[in-house]
Coordinates of C-alpha atoms and ligand atoms in Angstrom, one line a residue:
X176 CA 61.4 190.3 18.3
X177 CA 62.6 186.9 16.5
X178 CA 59.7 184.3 16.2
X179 CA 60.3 180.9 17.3
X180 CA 58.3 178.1 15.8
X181 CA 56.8 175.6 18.3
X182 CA 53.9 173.8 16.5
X183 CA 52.8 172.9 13.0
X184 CA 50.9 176.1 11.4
X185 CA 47.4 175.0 9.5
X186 CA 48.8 172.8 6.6
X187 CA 48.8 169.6 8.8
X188 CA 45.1 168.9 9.4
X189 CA 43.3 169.0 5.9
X190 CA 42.9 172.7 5.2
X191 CA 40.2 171.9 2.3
X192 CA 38.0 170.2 5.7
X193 CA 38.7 173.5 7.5
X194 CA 38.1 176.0 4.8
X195 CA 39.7 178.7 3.5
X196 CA 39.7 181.2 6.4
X197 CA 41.9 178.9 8.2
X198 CA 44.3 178.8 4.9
X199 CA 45.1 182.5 4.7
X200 CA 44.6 183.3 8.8
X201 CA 48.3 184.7 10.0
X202 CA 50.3 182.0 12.4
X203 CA 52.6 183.9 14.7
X204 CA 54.4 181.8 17.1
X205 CA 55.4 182.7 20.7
X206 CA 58.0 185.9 20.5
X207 CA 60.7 186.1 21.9
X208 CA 60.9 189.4 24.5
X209 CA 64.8 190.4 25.1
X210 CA 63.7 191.6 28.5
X211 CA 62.6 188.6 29.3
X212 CA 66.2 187.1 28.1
X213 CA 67.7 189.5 30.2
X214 CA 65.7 188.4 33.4
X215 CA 66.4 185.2 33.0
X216 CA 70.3 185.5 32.3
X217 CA 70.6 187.3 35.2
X218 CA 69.8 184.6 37.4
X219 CA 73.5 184.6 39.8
X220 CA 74.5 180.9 40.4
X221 CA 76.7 182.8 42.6
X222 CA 74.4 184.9 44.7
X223 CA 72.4 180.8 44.8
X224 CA 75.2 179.2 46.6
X225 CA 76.1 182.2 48.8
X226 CA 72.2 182.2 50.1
X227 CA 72.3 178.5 50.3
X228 CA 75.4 178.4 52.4
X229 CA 73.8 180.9 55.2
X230 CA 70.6 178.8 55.0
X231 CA 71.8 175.3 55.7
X232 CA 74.6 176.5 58.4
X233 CA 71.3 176.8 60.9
X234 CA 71.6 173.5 63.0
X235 CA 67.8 172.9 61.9
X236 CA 64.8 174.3 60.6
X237 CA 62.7 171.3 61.8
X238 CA 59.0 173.0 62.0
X239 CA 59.0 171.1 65.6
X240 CA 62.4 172.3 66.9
X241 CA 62.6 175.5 69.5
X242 CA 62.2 179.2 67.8
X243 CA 64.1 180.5 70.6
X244 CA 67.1 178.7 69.8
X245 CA 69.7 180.7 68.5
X246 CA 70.8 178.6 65.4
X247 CA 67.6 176.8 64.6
X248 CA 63.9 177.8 62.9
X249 CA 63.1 180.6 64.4
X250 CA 66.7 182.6 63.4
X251 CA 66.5 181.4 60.0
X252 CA 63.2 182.3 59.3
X253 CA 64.2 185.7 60.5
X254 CA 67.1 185.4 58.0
X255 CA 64.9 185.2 55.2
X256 CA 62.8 187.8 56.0
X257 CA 65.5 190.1 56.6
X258 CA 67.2 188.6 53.4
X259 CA 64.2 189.4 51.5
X260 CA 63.8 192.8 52.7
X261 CA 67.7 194.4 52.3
X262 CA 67.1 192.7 48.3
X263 CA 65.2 195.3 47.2
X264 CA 62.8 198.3 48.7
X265 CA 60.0 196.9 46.0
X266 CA 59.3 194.3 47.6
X267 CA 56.6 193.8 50.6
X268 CA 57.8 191.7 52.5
X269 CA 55.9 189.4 55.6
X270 CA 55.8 186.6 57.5
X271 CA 52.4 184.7 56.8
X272 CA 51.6 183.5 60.7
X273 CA 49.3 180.3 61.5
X274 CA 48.7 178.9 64.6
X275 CA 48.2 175.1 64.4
X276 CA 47.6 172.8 66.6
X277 CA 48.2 168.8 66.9
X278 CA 51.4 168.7 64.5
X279 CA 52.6 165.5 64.0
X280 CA 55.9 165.6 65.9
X281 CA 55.7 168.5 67.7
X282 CA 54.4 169.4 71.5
X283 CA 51.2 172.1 71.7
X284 CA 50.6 174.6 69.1
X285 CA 52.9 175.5 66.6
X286 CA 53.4 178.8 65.2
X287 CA 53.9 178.4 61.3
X288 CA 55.5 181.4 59.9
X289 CA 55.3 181.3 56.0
X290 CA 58.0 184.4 54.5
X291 CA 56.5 185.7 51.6
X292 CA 57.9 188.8 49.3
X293 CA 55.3 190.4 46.9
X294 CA 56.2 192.7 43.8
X295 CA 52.9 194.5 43.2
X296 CA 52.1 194.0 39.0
X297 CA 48.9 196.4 37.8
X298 CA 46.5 194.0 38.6
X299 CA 46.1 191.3 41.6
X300 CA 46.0 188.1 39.9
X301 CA 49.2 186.4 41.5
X302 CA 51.7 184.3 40.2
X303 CA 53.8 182.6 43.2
X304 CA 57.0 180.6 43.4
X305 CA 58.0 178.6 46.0
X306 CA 60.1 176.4 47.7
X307 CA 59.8 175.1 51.3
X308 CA 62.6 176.1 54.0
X309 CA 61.4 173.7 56.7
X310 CA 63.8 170.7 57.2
X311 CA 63.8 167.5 58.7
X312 CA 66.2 164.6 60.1
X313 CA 64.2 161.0 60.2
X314 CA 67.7 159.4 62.0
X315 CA 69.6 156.5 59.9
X316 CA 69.3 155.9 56.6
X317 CA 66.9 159.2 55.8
X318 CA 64.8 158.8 52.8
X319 CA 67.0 156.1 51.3
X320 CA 65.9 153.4 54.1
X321 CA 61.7 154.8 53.8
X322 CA 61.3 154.5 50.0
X323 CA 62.7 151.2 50.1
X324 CA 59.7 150.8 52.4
X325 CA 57.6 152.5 50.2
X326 CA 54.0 151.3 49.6
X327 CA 53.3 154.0 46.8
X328 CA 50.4 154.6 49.0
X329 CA 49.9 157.9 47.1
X330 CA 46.6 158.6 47.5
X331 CA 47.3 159.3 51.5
X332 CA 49.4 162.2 50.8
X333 CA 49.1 165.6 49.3
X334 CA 46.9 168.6 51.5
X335 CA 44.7 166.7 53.8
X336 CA 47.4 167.0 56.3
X337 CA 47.0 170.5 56.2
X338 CA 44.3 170.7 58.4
X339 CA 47.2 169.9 60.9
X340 CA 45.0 166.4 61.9
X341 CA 47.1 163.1 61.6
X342 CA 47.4 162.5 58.9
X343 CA 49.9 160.8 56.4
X344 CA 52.6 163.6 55.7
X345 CA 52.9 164.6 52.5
X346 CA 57.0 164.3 52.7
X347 CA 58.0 161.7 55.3
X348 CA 57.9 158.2 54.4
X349 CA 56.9 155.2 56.9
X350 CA 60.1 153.2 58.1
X351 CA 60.8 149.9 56.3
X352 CA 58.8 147.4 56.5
X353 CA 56.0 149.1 58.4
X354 CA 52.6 148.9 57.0
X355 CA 51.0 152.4 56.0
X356 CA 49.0 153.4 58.8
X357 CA 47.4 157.0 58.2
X358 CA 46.5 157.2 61.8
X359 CA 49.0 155.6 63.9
X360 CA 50.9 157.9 66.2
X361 CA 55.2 157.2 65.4
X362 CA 57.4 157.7 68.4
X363 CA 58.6 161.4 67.9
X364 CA 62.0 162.3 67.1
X365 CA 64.2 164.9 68.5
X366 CA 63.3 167.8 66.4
X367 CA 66.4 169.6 67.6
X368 CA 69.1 167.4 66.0
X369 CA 70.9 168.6 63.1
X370 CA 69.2 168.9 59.9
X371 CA 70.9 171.0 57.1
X372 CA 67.8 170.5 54.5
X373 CA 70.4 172.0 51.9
X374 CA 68.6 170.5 49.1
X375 CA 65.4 169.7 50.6
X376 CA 64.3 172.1 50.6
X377 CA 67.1 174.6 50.9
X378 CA 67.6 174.5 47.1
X379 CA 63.7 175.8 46.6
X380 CA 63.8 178.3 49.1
X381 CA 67.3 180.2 47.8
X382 CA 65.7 179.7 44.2
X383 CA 62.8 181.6 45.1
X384 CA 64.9 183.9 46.7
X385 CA 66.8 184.5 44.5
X386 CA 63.9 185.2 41.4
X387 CA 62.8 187.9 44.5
X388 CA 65.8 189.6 43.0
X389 CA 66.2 189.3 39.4
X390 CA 62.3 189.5 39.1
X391 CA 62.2 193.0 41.3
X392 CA 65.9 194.5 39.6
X393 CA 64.7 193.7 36.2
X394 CA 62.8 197.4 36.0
X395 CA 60.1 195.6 34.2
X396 CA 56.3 196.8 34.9
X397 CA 54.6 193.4 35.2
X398 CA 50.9 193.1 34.9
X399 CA 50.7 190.2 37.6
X400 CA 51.5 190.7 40.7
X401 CA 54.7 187.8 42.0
X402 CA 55.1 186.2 45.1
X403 CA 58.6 184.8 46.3
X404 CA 57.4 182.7 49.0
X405 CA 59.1 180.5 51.5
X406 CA 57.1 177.7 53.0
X407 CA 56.7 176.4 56.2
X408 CA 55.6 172.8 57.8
X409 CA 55.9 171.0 54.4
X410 CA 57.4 168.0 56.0
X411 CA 54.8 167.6 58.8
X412 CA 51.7 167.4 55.8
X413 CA 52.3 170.7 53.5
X414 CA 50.7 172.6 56.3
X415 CA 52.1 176.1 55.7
X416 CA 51.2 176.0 52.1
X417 CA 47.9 174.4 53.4
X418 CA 47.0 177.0 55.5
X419 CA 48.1 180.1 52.8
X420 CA 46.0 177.9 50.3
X421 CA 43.0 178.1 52.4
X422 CA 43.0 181.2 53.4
X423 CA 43.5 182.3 50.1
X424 CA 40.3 180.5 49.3
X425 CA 38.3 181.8 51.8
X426 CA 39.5 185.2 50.7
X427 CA 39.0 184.7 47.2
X428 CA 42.7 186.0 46.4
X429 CA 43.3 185.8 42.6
X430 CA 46.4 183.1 42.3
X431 CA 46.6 182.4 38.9
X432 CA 49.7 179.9 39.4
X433 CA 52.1 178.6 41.7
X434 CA 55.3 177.3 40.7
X435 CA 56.6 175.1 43.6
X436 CA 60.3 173.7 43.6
X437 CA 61.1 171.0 46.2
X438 CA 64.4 169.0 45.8
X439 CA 66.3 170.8 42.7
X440 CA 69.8 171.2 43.4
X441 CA 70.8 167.9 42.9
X442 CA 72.6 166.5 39.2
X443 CA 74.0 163.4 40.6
X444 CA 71.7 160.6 41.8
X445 CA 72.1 158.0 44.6
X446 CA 72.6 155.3 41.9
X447 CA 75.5 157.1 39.8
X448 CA 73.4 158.6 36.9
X449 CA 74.2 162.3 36.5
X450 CA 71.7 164.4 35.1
X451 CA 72.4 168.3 34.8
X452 CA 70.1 169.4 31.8
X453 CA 66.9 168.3 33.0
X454 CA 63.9 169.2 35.2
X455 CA 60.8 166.9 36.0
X456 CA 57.6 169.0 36.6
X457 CA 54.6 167.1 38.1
X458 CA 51.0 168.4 37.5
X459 CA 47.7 166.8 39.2
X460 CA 45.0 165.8 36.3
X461 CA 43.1 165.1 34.6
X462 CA 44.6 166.2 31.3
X463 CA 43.9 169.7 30.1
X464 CA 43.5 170.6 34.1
X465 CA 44.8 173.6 34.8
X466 CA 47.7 172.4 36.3
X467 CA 48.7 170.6 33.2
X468 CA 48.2 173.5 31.4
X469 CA 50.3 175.5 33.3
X470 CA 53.2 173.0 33.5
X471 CA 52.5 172.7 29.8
X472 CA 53.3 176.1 29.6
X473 CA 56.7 175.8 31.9
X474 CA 57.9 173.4 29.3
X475 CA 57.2 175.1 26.5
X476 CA 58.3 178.5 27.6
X477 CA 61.4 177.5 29.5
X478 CA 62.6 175.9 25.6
X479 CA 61.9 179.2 23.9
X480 CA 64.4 181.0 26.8
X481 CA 66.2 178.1 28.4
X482 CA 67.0 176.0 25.0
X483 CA 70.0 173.9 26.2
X484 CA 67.8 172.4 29.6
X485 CA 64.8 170.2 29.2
X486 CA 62.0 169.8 31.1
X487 CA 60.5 166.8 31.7
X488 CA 56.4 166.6 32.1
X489 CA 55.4 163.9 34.2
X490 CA 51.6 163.6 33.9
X491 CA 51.2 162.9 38.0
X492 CA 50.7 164.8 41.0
X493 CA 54.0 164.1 42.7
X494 CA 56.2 160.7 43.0
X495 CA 54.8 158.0 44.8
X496 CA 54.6 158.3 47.9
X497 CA 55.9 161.8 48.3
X498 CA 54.3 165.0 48.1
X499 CA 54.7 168.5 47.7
X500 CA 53.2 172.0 48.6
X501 CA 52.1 172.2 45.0
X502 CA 49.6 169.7 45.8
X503 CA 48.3 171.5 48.9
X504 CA 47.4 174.4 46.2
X505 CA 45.9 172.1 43.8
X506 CA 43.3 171.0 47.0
X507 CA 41.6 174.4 46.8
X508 CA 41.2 174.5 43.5
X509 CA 44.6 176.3 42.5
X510 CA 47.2 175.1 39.5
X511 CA 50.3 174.5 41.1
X512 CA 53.0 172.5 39.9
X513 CA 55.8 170.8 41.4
X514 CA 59.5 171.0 39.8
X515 CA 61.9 168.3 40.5
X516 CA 65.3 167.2 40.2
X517 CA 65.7 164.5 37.5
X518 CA 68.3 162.0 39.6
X519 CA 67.4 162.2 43.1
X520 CA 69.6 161.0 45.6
X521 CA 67.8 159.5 48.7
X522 CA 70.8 158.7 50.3
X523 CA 70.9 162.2 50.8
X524 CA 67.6 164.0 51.8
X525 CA 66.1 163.9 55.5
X526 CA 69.2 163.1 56.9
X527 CA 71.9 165.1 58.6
X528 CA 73.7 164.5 55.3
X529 CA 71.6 166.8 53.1
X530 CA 74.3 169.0 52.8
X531 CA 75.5 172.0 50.5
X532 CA 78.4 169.3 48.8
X533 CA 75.1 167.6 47.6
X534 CA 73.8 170.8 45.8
X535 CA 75.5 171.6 42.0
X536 CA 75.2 175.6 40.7
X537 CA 75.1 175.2 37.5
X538 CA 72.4 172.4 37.7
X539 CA 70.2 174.9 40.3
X540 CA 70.6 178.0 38.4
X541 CA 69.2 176.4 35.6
X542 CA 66.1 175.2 36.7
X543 CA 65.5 178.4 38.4
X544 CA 65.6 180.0 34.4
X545 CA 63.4 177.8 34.0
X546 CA 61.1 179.0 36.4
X547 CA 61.8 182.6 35.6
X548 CA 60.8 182.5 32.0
X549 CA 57.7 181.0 32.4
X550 CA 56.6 183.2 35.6
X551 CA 57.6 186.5 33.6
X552 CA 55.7 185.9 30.5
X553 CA 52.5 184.4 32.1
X554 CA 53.4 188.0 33.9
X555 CA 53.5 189.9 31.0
X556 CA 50.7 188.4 29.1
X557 CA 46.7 188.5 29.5
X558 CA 44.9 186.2 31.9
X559 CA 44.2 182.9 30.4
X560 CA 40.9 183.2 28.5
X561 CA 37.8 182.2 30.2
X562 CA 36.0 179.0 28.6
X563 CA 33.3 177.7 30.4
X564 CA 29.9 179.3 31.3
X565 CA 28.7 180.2 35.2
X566 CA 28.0 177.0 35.7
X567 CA 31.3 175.8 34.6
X568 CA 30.3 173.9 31.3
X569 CA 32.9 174.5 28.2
X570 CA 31.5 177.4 25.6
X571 CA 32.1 174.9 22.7
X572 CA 29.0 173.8 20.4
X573 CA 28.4 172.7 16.6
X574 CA 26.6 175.6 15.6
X575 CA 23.1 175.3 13.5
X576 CA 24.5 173.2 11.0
X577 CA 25.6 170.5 14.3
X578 CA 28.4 169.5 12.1
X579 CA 31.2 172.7 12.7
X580 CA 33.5 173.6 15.4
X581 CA 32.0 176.3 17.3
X582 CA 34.2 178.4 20.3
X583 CA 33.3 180.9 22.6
X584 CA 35.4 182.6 25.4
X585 CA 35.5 185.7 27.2
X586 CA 37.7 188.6 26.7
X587 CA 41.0 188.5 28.7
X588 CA 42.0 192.3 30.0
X589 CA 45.1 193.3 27.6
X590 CA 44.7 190.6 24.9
X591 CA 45.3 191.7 21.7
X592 CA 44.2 188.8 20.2
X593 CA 43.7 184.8 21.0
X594 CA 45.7 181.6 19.9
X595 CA 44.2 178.5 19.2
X596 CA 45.4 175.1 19.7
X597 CA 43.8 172.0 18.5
X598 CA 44.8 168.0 18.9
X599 CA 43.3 164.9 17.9
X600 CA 41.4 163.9 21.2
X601 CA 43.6 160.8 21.8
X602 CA 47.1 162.8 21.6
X603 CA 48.9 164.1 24.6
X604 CA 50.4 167.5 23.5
X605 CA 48.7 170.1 20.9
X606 CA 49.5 169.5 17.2
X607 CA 47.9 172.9 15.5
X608 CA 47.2 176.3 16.2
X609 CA 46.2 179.7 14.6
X610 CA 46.0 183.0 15.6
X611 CA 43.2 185.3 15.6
X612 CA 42.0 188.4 15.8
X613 CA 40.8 190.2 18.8
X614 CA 37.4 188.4 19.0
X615 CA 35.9 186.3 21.1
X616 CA 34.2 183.2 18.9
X617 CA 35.5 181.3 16.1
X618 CA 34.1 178.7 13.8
X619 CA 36.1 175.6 11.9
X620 CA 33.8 175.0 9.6
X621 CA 33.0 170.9 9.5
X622 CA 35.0 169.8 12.6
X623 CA 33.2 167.4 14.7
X624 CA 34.0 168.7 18.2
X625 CA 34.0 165.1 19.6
X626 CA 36.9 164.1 17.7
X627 CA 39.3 167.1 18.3
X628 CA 40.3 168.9 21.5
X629 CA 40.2 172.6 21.2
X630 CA 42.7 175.2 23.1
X631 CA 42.6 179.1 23.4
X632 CA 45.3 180.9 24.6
X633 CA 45.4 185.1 25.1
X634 CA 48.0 187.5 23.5
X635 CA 49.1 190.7 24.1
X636 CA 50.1 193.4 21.3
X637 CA 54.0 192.2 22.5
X638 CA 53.2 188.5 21.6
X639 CA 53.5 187.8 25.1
X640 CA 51.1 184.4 25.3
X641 CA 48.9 183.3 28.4
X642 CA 48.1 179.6 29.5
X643 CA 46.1 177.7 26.9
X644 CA 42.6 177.4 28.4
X645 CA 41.4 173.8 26.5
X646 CA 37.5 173.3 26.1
X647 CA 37.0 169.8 28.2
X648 CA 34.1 168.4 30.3
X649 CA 34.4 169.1 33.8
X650 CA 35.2 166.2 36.0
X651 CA 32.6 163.9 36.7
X652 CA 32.5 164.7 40.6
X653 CA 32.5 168.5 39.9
X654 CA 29.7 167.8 37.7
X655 CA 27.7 166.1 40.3
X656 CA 28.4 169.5 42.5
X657 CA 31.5 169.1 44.3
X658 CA 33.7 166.8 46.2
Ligands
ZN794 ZN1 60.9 168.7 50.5

């Protein structure tokens, strides 16, 4: 296994403050697992486009259009099902069904069929990608004519319209010109017209389709159980990812992260800048949330196997305002994070434009590496180590002395040892780390824990390296018990 070096080792931050242990402790950086290489190379730009072109020659998949109809939500929904299942006979396959009622848009209750492929790992914490395969058709000038409206009223979108009430979509805009007004019934539009969706959200959907495949050929015994998952009702409010996310909840079902790609076939945007060989990834905060952890992580896995494409953290939930199923995940507590084109063209999405022409191969194939290297080693490796106590407080103290670093986690199942990562407190990305020893405390000796953020990540006797669990005071409103 070759050994790529990511950070700084212990020389940087004064290794006469932290003592000698840190001097002589071994720094191993993130290995490299050829099977891993292998997965990800086998992603088929082919097998993409030939999905993609099945997918978006379905009149619509408008969440309010007729399920009966031969060519429109109801057949393609099928499609993927049946798609899913012929790919490979480990797979459990399953439509998710939700009945919900008062859908923006759409007459009576609707019957929300989320398609969802699971590859059992040895244990049930779940790591899910997605992409949503609902489309939509808002008339003339599709997205192009509502951003231009846009109000960045942000803070009205994202999973409060899961609970199928009216609220502000996540995904459609307000026309031009028109104030935001949450509650205001629009005059509906003919869910039946055509709406291709071939990048939004076609591109997601045959992505995670796709990673079904290469994730369940790959012959490799993950230790996470995956889920390929195609959405449903994203554009009415993220309501199928809503509902799954709840449910899940209520259930207490162990998702450990959800990659969710919305928009990321396209490499030219709608004001002539072409962008091939890079990825945005959103992440709700605060910083060191475990959603910017995890898209931490993408970034810093998908250089390791995916050198030549570069991801590009954005430290917000989603643009303004648009949103994404990610966020629907992140409303019950989940880390999800949302990958994104870099050059969008708006010219081009909600319309009956929004066609396979718009959707480059290469560009798609790439991000979907992207997504497959970090899935498969937060797959491989431990859980992310627990830091906090029951009551949800960070382990971290300054020992007896009140002047030292003091850190505390619980064991992960199948570390082999821990990692951590320390900053100064007013920088954005981790500066240091060190690896240790299959323990489950350390000490740095006269480091005041106010002016350093501390990191611990889990490793498995492969190298394979977990999420970075960071030591940080809980949100205020968490603190005062709940929101
Ligand atoms: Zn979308």
């Amino acid at each position: 296994m070759a050994t790529v070096g990511q950070f700084k080792g212990t020389t940087v931050c004064g290794a006469a403050v932290l003592g000698a242990v840190l001097m002589h402790a071994p720094v191993q950086a993130q290995t490299v697992d050829p099977r891993i290489e292998k997965l990800v190379s086998s992603v088929s730009e082919a097998r993409l486009q030939t999905l993609l072109q099945k997918l978006s020659s379905f009149k619509t998949r408008n969440t309010c259009s007729d399920p009966n109809a031969p060519d429109s939500i109801g057949a393609a929904r099928q499609w993927i099902y049946d798609e899913l299942k012929r790919t490979s006979p480990k797979l459990q396959v399953s439509f998710d069904t939700h009945q919900v009622q008062s859908i923006r848009g759409c007459q009576g209750t609707i019957e929300l069929r989320n398609v969802m492929a699971v590859l059992p790992g040895k244990s049930p914490r779940r790591i899910y990608v997605s992409g949503h395969y609902d489309s939509l058709n808002l008339g003339s000038g599709g997205q192009q004519t509502s951003n231009a409206g846009a109000t960045g009223a942000q803070g009205a979108t994202g999973a409060r319209g899961a609970q199928g009430a009216q609220t502000r979509p996540g995904a459609e805009p307000q026309a031009p010109g028109e104030p935001p007004a949450p509650n205001q019934q629009r005059p509906a539009r003919d869910p039946n017209v055509v709406a291709p969706g071939a990048n939004d959200d076609g591109s997601g959907t045959v992505l995670s389709m796709e990673l079904a495949r290469v994730f369940a050929e790959s012959g490799i015994d993950f230790d996470a159980t995956l889920v390929f998952m195609t959405v449903a009702g994203e554009e009415q409010g993220l309501v199928g990812a809503g509902a799954h996310a709840k449910k899940a909840k209520d259930e207490k079902t162990p998702i450990q992260a959800w990659f969710n790609n919305d928009i990321v076939g396209g490499s030219h945007g709608g004001d002539g800048s072409i962008d091939g060989a890079t990825i945005r990834i959103y992440s709700e905060g605060p910083e060191d949330s475990p959603s910017r952890s995890l898209a931490q992580f993408a970034a810093r896995i998908g250089a390791i196997y995916v050198p030549n494409h570069r991801v590009r953290l954005m430290a917000r939930r989603d643009r303004f305002s648009r949103g994404g199923d990610h966020s629907a995940l992140n409303a019950q507590g989940f880390a999800a994070i949302g990958f994104r084109e870099s050059r969008e063209n708006y010219a081009k999405q909600h319309g009956a434009n929004d066609t396979i022409d718009g959707v480059d191969f290469t560009y798609l194939a790439q991000n979907a590496r992207v997504n497959a290297a970090g899935m498969a080693t937060l797959a491989l490796a431990p859980p992310p180590p627990v830091v906090t106590n029951e009551r949800g407080a960070p382990s971290i103290d300054r020992r007896t002395s009140g002047y030292d670093a003091h850190l505390r986690w619980q064991a992960s199942p199948g570390a082999a040892g821990y990692r951590i990562f320390w900053r100064n407190a007013w920088a954005p990305d981790w500066e240091h780390e060190l690896t240790v020893g299959a323990v489950t405390e350390y000490t740095f000796p006269k480091m005041n824990i106010d002016d350093w953020v501390f990191g611990v990540a889990a490793i498995d006797a492969a190298g394979h390296e977990s999420s970075i669990s960071a030591y940080v005071t809980p949100p205020r409103a968490a603190t005062e018990g709940g929101h």
